[in-house]
Tab-separated table of C-alpha atoms in Angstrom:
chain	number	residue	atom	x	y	z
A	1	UNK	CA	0.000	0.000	0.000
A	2	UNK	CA	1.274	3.425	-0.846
A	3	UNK	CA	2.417	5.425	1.954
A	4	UNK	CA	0.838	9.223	1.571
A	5	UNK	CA	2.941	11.833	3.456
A	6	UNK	CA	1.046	14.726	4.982
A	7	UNK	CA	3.023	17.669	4.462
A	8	UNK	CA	4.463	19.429	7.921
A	9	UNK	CA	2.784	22.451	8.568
A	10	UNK	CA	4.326	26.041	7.464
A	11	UNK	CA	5.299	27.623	11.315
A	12	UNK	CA	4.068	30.590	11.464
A	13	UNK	CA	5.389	33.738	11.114
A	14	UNK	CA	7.770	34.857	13.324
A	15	UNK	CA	6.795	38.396	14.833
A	16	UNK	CA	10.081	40.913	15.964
A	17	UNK	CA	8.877	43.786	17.851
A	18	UNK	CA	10.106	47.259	15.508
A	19	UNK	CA	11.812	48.871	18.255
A	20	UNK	CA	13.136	51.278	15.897
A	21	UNK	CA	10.791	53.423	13.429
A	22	UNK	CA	12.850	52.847	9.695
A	23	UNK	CA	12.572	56.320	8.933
A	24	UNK	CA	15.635	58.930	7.626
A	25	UNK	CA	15.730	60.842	10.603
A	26	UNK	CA	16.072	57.874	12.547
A	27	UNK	CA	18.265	55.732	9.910
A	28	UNK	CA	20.546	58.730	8.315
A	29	UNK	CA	23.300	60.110	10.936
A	30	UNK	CA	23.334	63.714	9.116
A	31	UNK	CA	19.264	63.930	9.576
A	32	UNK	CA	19.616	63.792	14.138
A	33	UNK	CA	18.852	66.863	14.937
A	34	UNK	CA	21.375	69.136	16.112
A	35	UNK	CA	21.378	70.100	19.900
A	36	UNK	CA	20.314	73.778	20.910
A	37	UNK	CA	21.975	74.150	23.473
A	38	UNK	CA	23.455	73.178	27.191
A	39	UNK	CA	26.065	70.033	27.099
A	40	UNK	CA	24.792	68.818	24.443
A	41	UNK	CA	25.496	70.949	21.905
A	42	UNK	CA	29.407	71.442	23.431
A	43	UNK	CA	29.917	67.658	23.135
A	44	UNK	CA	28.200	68.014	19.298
A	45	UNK	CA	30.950	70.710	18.687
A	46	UNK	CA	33.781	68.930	20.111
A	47	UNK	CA	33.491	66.140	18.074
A	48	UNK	CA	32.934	67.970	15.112
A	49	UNK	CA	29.141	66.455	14.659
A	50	UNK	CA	30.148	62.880	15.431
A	51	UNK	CA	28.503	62.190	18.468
A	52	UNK	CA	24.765	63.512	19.364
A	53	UNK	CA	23.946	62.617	23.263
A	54	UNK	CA	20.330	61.252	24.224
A	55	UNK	CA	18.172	64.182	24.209
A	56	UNK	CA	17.309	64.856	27.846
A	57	UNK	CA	13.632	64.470	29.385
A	58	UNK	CA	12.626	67.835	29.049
A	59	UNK	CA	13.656	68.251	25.319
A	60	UNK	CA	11.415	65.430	24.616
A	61	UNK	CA	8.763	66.808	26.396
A	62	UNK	CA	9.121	69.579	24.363
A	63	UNK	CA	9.287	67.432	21.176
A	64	UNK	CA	5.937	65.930	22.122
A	65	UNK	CA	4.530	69.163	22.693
A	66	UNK	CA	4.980	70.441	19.977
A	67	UNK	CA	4.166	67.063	18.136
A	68	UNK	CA	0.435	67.656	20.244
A	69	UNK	CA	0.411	71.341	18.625
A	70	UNK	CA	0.934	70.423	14.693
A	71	UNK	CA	-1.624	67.589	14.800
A	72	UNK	CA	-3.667	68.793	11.556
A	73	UNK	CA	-6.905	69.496	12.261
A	74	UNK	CA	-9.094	66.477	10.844
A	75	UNK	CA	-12.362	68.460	9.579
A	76	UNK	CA	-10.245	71.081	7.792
A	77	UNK	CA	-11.103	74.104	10.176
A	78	UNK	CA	-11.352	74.165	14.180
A	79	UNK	CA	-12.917	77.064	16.252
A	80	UNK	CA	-11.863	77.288	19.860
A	81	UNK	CA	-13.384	80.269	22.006
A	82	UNK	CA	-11.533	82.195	24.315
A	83	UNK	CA	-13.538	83.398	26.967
A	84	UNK	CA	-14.262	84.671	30.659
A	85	UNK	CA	-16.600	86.209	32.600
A	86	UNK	CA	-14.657	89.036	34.003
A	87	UNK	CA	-12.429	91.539	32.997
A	88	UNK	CA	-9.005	92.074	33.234
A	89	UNK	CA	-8.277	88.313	33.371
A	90	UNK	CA	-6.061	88.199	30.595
A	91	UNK	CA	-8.391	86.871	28.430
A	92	UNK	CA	-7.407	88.605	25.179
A	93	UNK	CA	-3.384	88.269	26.101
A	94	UNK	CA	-4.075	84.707	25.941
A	95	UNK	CA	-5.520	84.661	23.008
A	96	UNK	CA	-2.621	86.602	21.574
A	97	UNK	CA	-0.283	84.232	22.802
A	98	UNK	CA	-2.168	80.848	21.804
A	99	UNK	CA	-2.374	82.001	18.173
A	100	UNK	CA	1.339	83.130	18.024
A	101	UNK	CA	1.964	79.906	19.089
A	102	UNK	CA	0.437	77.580	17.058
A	103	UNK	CA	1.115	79.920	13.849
A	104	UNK	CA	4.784	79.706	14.691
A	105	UNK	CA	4.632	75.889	14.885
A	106	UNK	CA	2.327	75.072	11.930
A	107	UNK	CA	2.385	75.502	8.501
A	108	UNK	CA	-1.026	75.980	7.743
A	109	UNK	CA	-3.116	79.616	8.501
A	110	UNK	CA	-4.117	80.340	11.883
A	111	UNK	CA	-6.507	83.458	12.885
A	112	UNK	CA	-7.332	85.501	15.432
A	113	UNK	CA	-10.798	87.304	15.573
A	114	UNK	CA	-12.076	90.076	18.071
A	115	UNK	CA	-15.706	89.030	18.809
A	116	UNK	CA	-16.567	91.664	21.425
A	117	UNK	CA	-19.755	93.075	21.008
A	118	UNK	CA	-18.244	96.597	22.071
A	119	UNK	CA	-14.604	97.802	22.276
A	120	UNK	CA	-12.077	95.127	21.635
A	121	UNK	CA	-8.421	95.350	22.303
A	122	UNK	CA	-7.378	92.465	20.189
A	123	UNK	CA	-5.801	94.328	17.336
A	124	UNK	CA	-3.529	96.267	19.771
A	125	UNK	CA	-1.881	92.498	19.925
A	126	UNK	CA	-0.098	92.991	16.770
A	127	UNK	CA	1.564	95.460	14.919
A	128	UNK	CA	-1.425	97.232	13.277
A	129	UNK	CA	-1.183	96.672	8.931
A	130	UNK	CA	-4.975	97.812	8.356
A	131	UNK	CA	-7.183	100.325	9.295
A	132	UNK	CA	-9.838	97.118	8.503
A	133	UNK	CA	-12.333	95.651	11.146
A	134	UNK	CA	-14.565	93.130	11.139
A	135	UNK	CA	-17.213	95.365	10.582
A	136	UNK	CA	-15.252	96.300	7.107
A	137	UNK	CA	-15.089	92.505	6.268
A	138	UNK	CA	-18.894	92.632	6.724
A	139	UNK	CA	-19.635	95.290	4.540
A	140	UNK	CA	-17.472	93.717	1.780
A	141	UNK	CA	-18.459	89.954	2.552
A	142	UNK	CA	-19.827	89.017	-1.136
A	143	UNK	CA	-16.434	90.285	-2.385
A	144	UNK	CA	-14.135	88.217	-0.585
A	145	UNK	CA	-13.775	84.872	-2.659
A	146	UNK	CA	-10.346	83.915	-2.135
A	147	UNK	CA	-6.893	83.455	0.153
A	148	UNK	CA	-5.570	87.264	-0.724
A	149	UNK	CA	-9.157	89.380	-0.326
A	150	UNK	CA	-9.116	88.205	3.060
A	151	UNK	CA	-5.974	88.833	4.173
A	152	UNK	CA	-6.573	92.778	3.193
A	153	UNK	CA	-8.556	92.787	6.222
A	154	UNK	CA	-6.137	91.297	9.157
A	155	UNK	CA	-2.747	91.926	10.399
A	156	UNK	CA	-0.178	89.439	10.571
A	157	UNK	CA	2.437	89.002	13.998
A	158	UNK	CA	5.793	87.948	13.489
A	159	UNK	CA	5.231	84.796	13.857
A	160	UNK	CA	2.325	84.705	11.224
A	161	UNK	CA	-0.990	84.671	13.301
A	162	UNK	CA	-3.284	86.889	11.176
A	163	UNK	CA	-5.416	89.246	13.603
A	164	UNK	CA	-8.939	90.467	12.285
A	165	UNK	CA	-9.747	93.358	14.993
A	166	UNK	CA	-12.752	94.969	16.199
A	167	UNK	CA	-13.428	99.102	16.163
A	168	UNK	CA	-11.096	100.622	18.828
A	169	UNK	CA	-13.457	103.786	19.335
A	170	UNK	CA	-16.794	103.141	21.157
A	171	UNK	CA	-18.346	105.743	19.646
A	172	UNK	CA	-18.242	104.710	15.618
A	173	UNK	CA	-18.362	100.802	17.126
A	174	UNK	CA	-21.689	98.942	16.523
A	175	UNK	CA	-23.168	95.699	18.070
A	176	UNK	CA	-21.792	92.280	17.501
A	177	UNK	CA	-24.784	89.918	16.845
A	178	UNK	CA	-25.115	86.422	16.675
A	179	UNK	CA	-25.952	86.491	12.566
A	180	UNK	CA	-22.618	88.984	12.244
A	181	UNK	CA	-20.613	86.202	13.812
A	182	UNK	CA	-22.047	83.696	11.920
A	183	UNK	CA	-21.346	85.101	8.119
A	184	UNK	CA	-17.668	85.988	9.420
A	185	UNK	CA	-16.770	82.640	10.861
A	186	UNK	CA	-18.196	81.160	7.377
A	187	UNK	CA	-15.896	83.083	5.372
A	188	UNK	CA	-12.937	82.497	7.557
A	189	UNK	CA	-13.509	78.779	7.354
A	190	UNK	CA	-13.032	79.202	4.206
A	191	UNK	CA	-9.463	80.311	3.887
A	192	UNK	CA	-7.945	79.276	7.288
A	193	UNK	CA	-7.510	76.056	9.384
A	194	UNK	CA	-7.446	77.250	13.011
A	195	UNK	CA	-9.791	80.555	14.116
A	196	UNK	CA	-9.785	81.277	17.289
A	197	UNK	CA	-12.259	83.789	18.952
A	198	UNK	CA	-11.847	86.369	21.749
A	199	UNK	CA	-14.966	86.372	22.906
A	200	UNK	CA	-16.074	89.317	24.694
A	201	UNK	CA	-16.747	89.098	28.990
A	202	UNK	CA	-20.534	88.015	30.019
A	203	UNK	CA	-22.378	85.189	28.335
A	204	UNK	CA	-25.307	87.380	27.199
A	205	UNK	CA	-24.015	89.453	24.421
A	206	UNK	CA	-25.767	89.000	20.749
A	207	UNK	CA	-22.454	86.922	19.649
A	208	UNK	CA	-21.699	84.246	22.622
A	209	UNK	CA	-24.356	82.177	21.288
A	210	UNK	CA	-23.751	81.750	17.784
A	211	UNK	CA	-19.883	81.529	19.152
A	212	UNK	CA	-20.600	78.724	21.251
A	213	UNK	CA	-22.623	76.941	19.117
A	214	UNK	CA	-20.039	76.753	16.504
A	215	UNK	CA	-17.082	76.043	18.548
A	216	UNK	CA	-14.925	72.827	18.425
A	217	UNK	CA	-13.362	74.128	22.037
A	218	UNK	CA	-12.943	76.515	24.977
A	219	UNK	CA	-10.285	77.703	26.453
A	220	UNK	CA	-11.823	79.728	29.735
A	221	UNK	CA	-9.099	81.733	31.156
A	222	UNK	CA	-9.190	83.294	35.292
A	223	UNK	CA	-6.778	85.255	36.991
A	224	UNK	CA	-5.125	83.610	40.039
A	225	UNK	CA	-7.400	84.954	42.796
A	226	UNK	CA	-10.872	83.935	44.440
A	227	UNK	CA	-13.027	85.791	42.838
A	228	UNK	CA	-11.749	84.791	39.491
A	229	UNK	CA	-11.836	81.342	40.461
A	230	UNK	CA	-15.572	81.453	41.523
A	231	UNK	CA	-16.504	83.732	38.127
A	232	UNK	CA	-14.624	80.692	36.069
A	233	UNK	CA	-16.122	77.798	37.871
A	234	UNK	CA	-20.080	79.504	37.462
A	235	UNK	CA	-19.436	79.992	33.727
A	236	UNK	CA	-18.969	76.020	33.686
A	237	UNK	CA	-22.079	75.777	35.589
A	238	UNK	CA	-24.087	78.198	33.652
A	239	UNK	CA	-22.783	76.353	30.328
A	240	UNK	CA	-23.734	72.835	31.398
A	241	UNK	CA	-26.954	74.007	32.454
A	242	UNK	CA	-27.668	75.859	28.613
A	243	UNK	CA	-26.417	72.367	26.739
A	244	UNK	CA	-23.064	73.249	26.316
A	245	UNK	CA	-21.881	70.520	28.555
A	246	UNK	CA	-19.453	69.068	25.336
A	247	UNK	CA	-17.682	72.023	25.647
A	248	UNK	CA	-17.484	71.732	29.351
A	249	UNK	CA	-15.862	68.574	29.608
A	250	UNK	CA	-13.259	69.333	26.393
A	251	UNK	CA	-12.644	72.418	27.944
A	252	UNK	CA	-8.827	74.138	28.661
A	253	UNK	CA	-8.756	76.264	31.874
A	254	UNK	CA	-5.916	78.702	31.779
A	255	UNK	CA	-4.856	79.304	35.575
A	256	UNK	CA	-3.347	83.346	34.557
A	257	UNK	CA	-1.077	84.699	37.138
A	258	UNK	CA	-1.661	88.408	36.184
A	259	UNK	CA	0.290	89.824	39.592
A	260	UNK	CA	4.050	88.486	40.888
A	261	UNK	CA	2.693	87.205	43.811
A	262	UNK	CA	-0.145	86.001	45.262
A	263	UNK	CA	-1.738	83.657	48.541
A	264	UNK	CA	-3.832	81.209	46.426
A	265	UNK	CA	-3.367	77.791	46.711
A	266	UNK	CA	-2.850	77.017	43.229
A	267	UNK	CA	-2.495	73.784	43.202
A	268	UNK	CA	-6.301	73.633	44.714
A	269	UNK	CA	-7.873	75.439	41.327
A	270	UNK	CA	-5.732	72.692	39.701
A	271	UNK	CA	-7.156	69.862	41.195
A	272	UNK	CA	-10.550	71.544	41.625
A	273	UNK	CA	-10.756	72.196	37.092
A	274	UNK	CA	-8.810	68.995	36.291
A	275	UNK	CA	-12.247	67.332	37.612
A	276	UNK	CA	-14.080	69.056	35.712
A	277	UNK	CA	-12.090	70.013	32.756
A	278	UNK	CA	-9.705	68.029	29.905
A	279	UNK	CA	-6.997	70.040	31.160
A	280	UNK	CA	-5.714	72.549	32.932
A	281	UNK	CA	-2.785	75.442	32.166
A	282	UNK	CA	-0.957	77.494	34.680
A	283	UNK	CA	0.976	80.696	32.962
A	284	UNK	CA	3.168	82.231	35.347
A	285	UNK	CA	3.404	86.044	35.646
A	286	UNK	CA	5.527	87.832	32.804
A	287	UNK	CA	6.067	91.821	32.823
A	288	UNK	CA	6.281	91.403	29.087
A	289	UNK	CA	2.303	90.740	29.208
A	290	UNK	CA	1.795	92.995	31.709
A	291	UNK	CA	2.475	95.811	29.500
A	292	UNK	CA	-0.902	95.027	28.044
A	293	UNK	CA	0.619	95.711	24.238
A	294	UNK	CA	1.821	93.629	21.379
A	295	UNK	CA	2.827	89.952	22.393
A	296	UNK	CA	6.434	89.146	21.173
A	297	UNK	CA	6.905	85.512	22.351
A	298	UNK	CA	10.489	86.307	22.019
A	299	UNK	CA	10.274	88.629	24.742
A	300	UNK	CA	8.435	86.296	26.567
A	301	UNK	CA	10.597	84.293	30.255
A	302	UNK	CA	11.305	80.272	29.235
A	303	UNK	CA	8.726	79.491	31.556
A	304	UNK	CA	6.035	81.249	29.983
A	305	UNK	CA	6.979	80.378	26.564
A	306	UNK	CA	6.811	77.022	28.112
A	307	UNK	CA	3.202	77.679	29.682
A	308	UNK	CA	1.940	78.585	26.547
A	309	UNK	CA	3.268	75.458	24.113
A	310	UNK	CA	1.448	73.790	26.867
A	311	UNK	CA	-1.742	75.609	26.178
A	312	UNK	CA	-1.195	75.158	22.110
A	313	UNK	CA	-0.410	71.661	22.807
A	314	UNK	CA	-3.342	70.660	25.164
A	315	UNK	CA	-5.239	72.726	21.937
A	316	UNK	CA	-3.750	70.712	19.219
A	317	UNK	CA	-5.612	67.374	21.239
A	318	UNK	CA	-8.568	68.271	19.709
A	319	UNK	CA	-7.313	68.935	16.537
A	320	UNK	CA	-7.941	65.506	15.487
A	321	UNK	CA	-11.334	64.853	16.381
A	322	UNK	CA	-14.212	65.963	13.974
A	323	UNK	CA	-17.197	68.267	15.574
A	324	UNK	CA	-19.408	66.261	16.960
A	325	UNK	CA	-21.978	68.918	18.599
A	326	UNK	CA	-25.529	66.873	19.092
A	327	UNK	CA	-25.028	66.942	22.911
């Protein structure tokens, strides 16, 4: 009788774990980055480029950070409201310094608007280019149709936010409704990838709705002090309560320290937001800021440049996600 032989099975695939990514910049000596700074760089110089030491825990924090704050943004355009309840928070400073941040890390466009329904200071944030407002882009709104006829109507930082600013004098400025906000943020969806909205203080003004409605994020920035504190934790109570709890629970909380000094337990408004909050941002006090004009993050301590890649980092989270506003 013929003997059949069954054929030994194939073993399976052996599986290697890839450590390493195969990429140029991880394969290619002369793509490692060069060191900044510190020992680092000395030992890089020494050894004429040979030898690149480990980058050091905080450099790639930093890496990651900024890695967070170039994630492109999924849907094509993002909207993330700055806002407050009170005055004299920093609010407007903050968005200043957000924008300049991610438009000096990105390569796409990234805008700033001035949504107060009165007075804004926004535009004194930048070196002024225009005598435009947003009330100008209004009027002209059916004659904007691409990149360049927008861009006659902003200012641009050096480190390429674009600012769209509100009327500086009270007495020529008009109200900022909800439908005003509305055609605006549809023509700058059109042209730019990140807008993000200084929204003016209170939560009653024509514009907050349509502002909140349309927003991908918050960032809800208090001052360091009690009565900040309480003002930033009853706008998250007054927003859950009007259906805004999405926003609530995605939202940044920028901790401001708008003095040198102060008694608060800080680390207590940490704790307290992180429950209720994604995250939470502490930005220590810089005189730079507190001269209240336009925001050079090169004049800016370490620490607060720090602060703020933070901020555009914990930002750049969402970045990914596509709107999902039915809640």
């Amino acid at each position: 009788m013929r003997e059949t032989h069954t054929p030994a099975p194939t073993p399976a695939a052996e599986h290697f774990p890839e450590t390493v990514p195969l990429t140029a910049e991880h394969l290619l000596t002369n793509r490692r980055s060069e060191p900044a700074g510190g020992w680092r760089r000395l030992v890089y110089r020494l050894t004429g480029g040979r030898i690149i030491p480990a980058e050091s825990t905080a450099e790639l924090e930093r890496r990651t950070l900024i890695a967070h704050a170039q994630t492109p943004v999924a849907s094509g355009h993002h909207r993330i409201a700055v806002m407050s309840l009170k005055g004299g928070v920093g609010k407007t400073t903050t968005t200043a310094a957000l924008g300049n941040t991610l438009a000096s890390l990105r390569g796409d466009r990234v805008i700033a608007i001035d949504a107060n329904p009165d007075r804004g200071t926004l535009g004194l944030k930048v070196k002024s280019e225009t005598a435009a407002t947003i009330r100008t882009l209004l009027a002209e709104a059916p004659n904007v149709v691409r990149y360049a006829d927008a861009r006659a109507f902003t200012s641009q930082s050096p480190a390429r936010l674009e600012v769209l600013a509100s009327d500086s004098d009270p007495a020529v400025s008009e109200a900022f409704d909800a439908e005003d906000y509305r055609t605006v943020a549809g023509l700058i969806e059109r042209y730019y990838s990140i807008c993000i909205t200084d929204c003016g203080t209170g939560l009653l003004h024509g514009a907050m709705g349509a502002t909140l409605e349309m927003a991908d994020q918050i960032v809800l920035v208090t001052m360091v002090a009690v009565d900040g504190a309480s003002s930033a934790a009853a706008t998250l109570d007054w927003l859950t309560a009007h259906g805004h709890g999405r926003l609530v629970k995605n939202a940044i909380v920028v901790l401001n320290a708008v003095e040198p000094k102060s008694h608060v337990d800080v680390d207590l408004l940490e704790r307290h937001f992180t429950h209720r909050c994604r995250a939470v941002v502490r930005v220590p006090f810089d005189p730079h800021l507190k001269e209240g004009a336009e925001v050079d993050l090169t004049r800016l301590r370490p620490t607060t440049r720090g602060a703020y890649l933070r901020l555009a980092a914990a930002a750049g989270q969402a970045f990914g996600q596509r709107p999902d506003r039915s809640s």
